[in-house]
Short mmCIF file of N, CA and C in Angstrom, two decimals:
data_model
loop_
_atom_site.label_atom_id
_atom_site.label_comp_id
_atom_site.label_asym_id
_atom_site.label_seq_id
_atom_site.Cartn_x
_atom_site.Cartn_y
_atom_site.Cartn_z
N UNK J 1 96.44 19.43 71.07
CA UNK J 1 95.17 18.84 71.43
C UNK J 1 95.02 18.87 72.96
N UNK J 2 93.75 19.15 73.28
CA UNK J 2 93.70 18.93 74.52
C UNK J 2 92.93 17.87 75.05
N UNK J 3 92.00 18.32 76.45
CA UNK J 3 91.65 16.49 77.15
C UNK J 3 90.06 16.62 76.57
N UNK J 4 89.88 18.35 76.83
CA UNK J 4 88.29 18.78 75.64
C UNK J 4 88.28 17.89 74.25
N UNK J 5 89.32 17.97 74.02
CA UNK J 5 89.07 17.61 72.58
C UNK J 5 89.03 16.03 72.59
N UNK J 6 89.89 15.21 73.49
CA UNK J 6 89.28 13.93 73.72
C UNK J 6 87.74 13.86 74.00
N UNK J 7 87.60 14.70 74.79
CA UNK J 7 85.84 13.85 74.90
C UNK J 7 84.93 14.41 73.98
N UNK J 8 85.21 15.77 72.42
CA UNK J 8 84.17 15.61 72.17
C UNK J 8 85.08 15.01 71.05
N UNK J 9 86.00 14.38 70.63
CA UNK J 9 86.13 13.13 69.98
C UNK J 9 85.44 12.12 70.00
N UNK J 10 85.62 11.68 71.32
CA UNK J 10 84.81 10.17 71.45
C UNK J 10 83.06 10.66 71.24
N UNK J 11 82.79 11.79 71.89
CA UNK J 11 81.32 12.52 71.49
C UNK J 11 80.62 12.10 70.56
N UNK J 12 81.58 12.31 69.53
CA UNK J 12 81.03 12.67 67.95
C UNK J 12 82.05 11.23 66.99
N UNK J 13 82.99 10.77 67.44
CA UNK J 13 83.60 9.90 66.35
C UNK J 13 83.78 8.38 67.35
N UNK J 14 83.04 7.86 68.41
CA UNK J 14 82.67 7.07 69.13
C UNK J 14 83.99 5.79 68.98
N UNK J 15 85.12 6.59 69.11
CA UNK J 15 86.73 5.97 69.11
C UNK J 15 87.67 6.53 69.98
N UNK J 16 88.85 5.65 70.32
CA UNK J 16 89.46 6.00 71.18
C UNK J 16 91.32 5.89 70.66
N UNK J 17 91.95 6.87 70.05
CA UNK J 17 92.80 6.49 69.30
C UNK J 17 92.20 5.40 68.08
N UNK J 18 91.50 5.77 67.72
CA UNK J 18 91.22 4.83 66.71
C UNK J 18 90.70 3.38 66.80
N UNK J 19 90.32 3.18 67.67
CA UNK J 19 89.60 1.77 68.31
C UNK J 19 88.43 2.37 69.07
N UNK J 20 87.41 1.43 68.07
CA UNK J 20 86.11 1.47 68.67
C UNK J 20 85.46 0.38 68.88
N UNK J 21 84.15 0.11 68.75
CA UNK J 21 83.01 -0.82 68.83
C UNK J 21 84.08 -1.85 67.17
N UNK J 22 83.55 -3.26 67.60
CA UNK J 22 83.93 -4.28 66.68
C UNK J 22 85.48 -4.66 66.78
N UNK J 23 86.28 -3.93 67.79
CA UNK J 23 87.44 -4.05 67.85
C UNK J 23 87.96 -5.26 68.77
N UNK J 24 89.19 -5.62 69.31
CA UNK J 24 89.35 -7.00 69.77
C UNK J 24 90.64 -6.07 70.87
N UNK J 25 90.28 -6.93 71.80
CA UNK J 25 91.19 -6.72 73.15
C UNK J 25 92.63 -6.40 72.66
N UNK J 26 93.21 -7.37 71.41
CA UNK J 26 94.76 -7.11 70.92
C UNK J 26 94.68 -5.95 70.82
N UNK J 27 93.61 -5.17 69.98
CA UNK J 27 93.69 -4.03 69.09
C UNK J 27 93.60 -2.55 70.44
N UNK J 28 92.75 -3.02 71.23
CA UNK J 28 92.48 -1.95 72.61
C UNK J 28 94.45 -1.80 73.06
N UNK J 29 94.65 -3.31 73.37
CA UNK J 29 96.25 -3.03 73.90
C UNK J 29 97.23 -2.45 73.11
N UNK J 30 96.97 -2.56 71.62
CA UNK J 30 97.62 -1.58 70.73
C UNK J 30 97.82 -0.39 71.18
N UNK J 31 96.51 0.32 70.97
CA UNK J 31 95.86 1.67 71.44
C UNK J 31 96.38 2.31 72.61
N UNK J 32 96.07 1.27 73.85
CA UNK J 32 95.91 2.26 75.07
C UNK J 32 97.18 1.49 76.05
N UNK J 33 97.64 0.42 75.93
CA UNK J 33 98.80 -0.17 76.23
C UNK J 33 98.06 -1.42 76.97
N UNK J 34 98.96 -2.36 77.98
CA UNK J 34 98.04 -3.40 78.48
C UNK J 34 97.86 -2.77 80.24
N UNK J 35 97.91 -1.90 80.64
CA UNK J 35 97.97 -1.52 82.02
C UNK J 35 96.55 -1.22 82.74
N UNK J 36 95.68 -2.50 82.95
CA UNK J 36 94.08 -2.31 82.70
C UNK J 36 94.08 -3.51 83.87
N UNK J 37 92.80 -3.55 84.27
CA UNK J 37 92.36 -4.39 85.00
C UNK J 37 90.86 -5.28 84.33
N UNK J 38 91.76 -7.01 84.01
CA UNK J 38 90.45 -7.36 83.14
C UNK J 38 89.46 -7.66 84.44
N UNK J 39 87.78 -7.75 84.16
CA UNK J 39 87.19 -8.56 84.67
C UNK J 39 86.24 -9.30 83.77
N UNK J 40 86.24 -10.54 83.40
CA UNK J 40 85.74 -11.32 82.20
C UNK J 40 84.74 -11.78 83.49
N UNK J 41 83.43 -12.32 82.75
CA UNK J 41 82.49 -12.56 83.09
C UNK J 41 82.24 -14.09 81.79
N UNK J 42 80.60 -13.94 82.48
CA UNK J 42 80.05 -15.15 81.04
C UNK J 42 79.55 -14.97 79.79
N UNK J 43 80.83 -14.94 78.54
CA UNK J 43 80.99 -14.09 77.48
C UNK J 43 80.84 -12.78 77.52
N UNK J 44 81.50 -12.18 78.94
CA UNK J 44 81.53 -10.64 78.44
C UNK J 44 83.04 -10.43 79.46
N UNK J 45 83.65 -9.67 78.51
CA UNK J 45 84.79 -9.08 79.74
C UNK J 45 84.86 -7.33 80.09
N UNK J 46 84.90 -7.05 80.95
CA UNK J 46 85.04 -5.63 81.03
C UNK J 46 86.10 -5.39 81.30
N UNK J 47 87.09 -4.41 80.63
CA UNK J 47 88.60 -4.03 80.41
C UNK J 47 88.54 -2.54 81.49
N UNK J 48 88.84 -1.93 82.50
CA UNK J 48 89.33 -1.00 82.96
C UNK J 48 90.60 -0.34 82.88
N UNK J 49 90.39 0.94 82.28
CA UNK J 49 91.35 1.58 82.19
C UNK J 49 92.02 2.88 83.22
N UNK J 50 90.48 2.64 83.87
CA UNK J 50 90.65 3.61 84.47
C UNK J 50 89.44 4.61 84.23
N UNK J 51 90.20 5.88 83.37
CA UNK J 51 89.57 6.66 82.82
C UNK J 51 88.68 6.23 81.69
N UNK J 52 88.51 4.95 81.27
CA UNK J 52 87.93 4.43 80.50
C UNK J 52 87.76 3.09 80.71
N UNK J 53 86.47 2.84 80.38
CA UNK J 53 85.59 0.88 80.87
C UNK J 53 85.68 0.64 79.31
N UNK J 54 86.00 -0.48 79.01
CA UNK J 54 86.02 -1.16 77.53
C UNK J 54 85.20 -2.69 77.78
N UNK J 55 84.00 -2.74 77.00
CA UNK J 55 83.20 -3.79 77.47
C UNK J 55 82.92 -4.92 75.89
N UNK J 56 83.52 -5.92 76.03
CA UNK J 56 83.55 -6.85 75.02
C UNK J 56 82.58 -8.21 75.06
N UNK J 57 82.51 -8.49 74.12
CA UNK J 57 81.38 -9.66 74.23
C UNK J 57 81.91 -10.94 73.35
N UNK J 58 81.63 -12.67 73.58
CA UNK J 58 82.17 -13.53 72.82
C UNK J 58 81.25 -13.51 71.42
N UNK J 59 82.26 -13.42 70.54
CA UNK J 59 81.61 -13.40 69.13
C UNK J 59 81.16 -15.04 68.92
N UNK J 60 81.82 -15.81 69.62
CA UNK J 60 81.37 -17.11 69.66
C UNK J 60 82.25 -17.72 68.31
N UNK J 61 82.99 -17.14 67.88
CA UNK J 61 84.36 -17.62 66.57
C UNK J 61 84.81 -19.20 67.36
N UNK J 62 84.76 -18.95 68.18
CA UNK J 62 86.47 -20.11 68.97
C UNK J 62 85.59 -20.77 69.88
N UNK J 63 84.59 -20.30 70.26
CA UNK J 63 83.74 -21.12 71.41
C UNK J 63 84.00 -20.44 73.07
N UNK J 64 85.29 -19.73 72.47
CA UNK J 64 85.47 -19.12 73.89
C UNK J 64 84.20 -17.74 74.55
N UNK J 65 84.50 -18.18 75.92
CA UNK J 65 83.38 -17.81 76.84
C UNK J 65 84.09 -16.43 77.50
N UNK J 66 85.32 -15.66 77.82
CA UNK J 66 85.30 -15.02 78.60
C UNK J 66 87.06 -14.75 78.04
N UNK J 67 87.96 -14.89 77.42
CA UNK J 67 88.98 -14.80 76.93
C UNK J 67 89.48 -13.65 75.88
N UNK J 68 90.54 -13.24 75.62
CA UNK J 68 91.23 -12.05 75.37
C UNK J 68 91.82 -12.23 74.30
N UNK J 69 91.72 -13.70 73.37
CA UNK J 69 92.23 -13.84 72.49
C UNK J 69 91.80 -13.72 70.98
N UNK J 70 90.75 -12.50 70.48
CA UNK J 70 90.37 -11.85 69.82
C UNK J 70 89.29 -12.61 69.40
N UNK J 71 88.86 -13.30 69.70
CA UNK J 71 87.28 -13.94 69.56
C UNK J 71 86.51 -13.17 70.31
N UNK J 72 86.50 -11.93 71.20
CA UNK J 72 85.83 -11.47 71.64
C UNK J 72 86.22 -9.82 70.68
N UNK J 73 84.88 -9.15 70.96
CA UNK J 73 84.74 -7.82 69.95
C UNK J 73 84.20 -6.93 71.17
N UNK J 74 84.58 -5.52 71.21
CA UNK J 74 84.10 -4.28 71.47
C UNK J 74 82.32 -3.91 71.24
N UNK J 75 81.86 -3.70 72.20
CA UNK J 75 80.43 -3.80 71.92
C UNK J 75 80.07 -1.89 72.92
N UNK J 76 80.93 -1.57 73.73
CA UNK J 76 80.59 -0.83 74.24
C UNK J 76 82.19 0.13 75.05
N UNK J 77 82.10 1.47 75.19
CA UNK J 77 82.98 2.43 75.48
C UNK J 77 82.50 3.01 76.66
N UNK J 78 83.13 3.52 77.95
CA UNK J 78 82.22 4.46 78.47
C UNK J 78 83.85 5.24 79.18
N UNK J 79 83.49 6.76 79.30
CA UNK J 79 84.43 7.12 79.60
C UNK J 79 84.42 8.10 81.17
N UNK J 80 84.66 7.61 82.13
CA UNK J 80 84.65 7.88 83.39
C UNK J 80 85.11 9.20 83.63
N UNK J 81 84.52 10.11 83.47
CA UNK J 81 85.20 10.84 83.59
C UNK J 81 85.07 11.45 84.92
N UNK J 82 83.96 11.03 85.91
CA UNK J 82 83.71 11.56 86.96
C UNK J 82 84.72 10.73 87.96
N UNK J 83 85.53 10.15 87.80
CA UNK J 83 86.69 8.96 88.51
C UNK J 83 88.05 10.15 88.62
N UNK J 84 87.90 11.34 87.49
CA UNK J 84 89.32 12.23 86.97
C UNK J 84 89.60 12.78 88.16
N UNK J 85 88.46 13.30 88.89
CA UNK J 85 88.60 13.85 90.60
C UNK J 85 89.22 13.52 91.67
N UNK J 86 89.47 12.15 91.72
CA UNK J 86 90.23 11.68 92.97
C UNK J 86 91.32 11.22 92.54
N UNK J 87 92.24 11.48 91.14
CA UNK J 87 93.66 11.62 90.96
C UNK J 87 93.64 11.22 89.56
N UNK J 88 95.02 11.32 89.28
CA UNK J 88 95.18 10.38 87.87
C UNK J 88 94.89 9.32 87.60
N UNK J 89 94.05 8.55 86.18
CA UNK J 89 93.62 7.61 86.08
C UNK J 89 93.71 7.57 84.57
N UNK J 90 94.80 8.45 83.68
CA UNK J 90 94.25 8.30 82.41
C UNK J 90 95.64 7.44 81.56
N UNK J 91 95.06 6.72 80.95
CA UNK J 91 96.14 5.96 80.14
C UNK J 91 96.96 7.24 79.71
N UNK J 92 98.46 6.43 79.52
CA UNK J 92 99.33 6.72 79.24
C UNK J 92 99.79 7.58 77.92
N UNK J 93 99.18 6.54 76.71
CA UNK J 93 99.07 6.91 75.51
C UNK J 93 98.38 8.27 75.41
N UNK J 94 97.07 8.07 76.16
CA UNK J 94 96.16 9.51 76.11
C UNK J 94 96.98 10.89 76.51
N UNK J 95 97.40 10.54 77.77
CA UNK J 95 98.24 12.13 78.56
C UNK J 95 99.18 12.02 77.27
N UNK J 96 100.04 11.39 76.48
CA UNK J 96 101.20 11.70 75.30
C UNK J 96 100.16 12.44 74.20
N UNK J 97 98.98 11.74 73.78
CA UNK J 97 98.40 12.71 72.60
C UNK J 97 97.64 13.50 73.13
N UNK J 98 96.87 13.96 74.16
CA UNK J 98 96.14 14.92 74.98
C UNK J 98 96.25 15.60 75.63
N UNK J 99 97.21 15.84 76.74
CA UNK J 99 98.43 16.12 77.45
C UNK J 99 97.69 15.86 78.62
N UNK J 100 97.76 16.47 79.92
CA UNK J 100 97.15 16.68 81.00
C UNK J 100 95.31 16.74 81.03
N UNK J 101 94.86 15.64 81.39
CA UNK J 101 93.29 15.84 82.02
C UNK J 101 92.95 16.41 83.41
N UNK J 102 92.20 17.77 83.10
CA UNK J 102 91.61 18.45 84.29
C UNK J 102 90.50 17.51 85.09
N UNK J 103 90.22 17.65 86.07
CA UNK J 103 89.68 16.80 87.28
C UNK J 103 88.44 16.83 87.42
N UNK J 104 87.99 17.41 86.38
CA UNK J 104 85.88 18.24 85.96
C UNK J 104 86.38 18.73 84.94
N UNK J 105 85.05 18.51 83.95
CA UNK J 105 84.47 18.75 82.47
C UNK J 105 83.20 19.34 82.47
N UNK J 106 82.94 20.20 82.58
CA UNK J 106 82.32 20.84 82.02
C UNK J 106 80.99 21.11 80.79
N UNK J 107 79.96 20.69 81.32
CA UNK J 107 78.98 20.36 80.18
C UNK J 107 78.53 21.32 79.32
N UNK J 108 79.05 22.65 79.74
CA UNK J 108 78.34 23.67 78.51
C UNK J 108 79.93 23.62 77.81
N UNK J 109 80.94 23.51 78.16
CA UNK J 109 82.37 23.52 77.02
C UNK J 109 82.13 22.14 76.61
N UNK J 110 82.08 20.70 76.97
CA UNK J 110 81.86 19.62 76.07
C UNK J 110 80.82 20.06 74.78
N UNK J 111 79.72 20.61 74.98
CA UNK J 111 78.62 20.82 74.35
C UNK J 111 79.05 21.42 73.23
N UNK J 112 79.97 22.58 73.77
CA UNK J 112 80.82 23.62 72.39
C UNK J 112 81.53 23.37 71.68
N UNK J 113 82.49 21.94 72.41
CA UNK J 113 83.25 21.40 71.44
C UNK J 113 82.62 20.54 70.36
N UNK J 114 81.37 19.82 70.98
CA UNK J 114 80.91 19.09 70.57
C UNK J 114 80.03 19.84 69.05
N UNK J 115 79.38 21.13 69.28
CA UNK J 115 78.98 21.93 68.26
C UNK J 115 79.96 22.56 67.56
N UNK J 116 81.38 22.77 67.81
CA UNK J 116 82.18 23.27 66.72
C UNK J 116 82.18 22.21 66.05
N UNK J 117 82.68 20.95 66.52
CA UNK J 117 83.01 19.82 65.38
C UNK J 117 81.75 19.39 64.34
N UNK J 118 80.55 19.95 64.59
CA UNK J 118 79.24 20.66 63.46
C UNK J 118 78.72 18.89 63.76
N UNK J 119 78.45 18.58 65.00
CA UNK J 119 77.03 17.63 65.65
C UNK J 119 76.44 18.92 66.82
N UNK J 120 75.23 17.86 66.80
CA UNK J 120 74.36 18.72 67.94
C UNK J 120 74.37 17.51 69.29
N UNK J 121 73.69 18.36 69.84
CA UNK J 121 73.81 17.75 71.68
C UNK J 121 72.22 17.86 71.77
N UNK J 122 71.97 17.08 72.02
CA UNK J 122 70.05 16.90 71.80
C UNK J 122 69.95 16.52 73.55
N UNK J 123 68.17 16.96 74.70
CA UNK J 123 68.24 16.48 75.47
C UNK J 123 67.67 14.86 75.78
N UNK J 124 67.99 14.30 76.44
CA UNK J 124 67.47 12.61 76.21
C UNK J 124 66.93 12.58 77.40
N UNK J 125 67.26 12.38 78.88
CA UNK J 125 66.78 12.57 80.33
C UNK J 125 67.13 13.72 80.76
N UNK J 126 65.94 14.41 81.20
CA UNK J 126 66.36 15.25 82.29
C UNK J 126 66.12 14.80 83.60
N UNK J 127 65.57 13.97 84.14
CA UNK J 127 65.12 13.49 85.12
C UNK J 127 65.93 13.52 85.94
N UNK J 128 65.54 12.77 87.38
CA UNK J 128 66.91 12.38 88.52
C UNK J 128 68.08 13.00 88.47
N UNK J 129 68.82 13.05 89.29
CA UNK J 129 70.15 13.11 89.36
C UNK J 129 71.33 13.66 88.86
N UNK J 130 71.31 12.87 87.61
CA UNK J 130 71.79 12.61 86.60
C UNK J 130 70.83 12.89 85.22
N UNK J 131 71.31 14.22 84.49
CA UNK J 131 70.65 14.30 83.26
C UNK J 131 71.61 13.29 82.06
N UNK J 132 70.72 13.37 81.07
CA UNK J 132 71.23 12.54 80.30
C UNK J 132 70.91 13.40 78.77
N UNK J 133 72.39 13.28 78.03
CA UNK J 133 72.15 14.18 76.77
C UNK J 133 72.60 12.96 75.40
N UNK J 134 72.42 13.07 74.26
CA UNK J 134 72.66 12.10 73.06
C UNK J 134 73.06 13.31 72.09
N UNK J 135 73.94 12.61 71.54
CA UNK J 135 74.37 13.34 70.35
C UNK J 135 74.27 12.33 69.32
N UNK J 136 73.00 12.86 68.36
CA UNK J 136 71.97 12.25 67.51
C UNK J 136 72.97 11.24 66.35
N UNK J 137 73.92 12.67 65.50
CA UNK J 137 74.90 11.70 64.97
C UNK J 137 75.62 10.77 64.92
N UNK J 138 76.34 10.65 66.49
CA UNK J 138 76.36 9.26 66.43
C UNK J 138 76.19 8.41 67.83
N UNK J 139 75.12 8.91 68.44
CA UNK J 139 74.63 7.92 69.31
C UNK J 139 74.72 7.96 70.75
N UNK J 140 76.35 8.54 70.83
CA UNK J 140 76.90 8.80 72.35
C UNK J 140 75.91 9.38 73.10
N UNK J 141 76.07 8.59 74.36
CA UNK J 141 74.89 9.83 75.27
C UNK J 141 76.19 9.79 76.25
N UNK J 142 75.78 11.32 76.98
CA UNK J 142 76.49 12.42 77.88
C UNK J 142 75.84 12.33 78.92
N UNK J 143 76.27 11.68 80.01
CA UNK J 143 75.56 12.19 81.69
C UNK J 143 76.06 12.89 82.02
N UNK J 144 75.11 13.96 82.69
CA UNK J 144 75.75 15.33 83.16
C UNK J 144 74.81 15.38 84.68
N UNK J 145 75.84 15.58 85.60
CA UNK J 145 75.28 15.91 87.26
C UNK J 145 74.79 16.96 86.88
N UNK J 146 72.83 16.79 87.54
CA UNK J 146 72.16 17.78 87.83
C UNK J 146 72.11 18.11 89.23
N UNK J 147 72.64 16.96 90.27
CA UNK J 147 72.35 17.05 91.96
C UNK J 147 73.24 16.38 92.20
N UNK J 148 74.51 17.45 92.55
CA UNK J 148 75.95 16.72 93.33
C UNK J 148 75.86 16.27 94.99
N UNK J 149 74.35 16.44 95.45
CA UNK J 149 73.81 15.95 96.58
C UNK J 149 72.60 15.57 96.69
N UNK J 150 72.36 14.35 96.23
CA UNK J 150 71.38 13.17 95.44
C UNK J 150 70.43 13.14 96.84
N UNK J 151 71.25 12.86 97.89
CA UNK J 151 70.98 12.44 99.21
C UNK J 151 70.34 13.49 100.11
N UNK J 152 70.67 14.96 99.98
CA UNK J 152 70.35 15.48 100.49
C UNK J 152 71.06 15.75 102.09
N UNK J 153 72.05 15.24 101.73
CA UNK J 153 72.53 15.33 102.99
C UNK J 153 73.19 16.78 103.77
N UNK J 154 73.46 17.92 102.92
CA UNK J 154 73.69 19.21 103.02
C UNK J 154 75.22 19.40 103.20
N UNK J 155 76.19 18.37 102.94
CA UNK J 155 76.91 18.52 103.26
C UNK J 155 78.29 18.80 101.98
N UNK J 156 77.37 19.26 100.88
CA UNK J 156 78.10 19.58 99.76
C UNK J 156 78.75 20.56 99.33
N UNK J 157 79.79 21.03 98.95
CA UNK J 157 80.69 22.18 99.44
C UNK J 157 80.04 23.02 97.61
N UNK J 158 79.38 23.80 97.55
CA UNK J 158 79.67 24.13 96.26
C UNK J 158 80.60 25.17 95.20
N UNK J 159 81.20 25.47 96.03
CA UNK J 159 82.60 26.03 95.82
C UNK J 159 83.94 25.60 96.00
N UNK J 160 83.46 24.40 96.30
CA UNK J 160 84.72 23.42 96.48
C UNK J 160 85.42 22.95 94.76
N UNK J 161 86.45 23.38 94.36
CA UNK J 161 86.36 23.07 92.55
C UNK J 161 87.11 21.25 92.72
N UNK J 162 87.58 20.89 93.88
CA UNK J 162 88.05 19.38 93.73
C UNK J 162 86.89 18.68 94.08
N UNK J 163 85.49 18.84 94.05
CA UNK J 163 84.31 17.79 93.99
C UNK J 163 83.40 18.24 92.72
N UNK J 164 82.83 16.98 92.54
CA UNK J 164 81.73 17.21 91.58
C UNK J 164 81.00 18.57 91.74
N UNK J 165 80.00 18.87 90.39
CA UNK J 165 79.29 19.84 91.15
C UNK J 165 77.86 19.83 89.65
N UNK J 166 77.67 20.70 89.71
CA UNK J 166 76.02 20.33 88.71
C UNK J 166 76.30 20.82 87.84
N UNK J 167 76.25 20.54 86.69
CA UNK J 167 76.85 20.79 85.60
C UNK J 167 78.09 20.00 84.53
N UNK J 168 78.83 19.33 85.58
CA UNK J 168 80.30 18.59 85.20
C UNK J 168 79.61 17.44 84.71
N UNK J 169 80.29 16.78 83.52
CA UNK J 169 80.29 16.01 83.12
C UNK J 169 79.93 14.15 84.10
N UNK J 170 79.39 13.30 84.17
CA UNK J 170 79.69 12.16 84.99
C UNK J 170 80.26 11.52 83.85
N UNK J 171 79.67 10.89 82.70
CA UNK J 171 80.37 10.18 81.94
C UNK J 171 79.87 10.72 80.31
N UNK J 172 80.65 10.11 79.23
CA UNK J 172 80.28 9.18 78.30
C UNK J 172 79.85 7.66 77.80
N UNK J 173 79.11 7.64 76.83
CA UNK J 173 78.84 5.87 76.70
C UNK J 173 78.29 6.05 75.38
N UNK J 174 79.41 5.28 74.62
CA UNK J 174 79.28 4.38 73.12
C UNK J 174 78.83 3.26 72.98
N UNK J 175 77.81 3.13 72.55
CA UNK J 175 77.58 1.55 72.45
C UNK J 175 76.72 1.38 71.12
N UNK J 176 76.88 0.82 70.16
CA UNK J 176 76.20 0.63 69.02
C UNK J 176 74.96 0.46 69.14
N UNK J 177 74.47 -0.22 69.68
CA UNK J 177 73.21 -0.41 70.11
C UNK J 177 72.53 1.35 70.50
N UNK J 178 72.90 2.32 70.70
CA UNK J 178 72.25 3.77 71.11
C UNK J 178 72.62 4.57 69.14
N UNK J 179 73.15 3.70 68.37
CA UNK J 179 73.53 4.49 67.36
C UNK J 179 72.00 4.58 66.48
N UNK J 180 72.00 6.19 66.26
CA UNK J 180 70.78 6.45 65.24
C UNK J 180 69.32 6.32 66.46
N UNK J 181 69.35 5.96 67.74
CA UNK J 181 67.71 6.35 68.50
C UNK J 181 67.94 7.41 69.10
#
């Protein structure tokens, strides 16, 4: 397996080792180990992995407001992949079943992986910046850099392969709430 095949995994089967949306912080540390940076908020915590944001919400079971002790559920995934550029950032577990993640992804090979595994890649924004793609089946939308110099500042190398560039992937994002529009 490779790191392609992680993202059009999460693409198309909106899981991460097997933990997705409805899941509980225990079950994420199962998965991806505990080597994350929490930041809990008011009933929401956001889990950093790095290469991956894990965003939970209080189910309101226990009354708890901002806590890790499985009263809170998985509501949302997003997978950074535009962070892969300025070094390693990918859980542990992942590099053992994925091996090595390249530093840019590629939006016409996500797209292919994403069409061998027999979903489509539909467009959602083209606008700004940042285009934005959905894959209808199950929901994920794909940001893909259309302008690796937003600013205009001219100072963008485009043959440089260690920076962004138009085309590469910026992220993924699962969130139940995008499933089926």
């Amino acid at each position: 397996m490779s790191d392609l095949d992680f993202h059009a995994h999460v693409a198309t089967r909106r899981d991460v080792l097997g933990t997705g949306a409805g899941s509980t912080p225990g079950a994420w540390d199962t998965a991806l180990g505990t080597d994350c940076l929490d930041d809990p908020g008011d009933g929401v915590l956001r889990r950093d992995y790095g290469l991956l944001e894990v965003l939970f919400s209080d189910t309101g079971d226990s009354g708890d407001t901002g806590g890790t002790d499985g009263s809170m559920t998985c509501f949302g995934i997003m997978v950074q992949v535009h962070r892969l550029v300025h070094g390693p950032c990918t859980p542990p577990l992942l590099v053992s079943r994925y091996g090595t993640f390249a530093p840019r992804v590629r939006f016409e090979d996500l797209r292919s992986a994403v069409l061998a595994l027999g979903h489509t890649v539909e467009p959602d924004d083209l606008s700004g910046d940042i285009h934005r793609y959905r894959v209808p089946e199950s929901g994920t939308r794909i940001h893909v850099i259309a302008d690796p110099d937003p600013y205009g500042d001219g100072d963008h190398d485009t043959g440089d392969p260690d920076i962004h560039q138009a085309g590469d992937v910026w992220s993924l994002d699962v969130s139940p709430f995008w499933r089926g529009r």
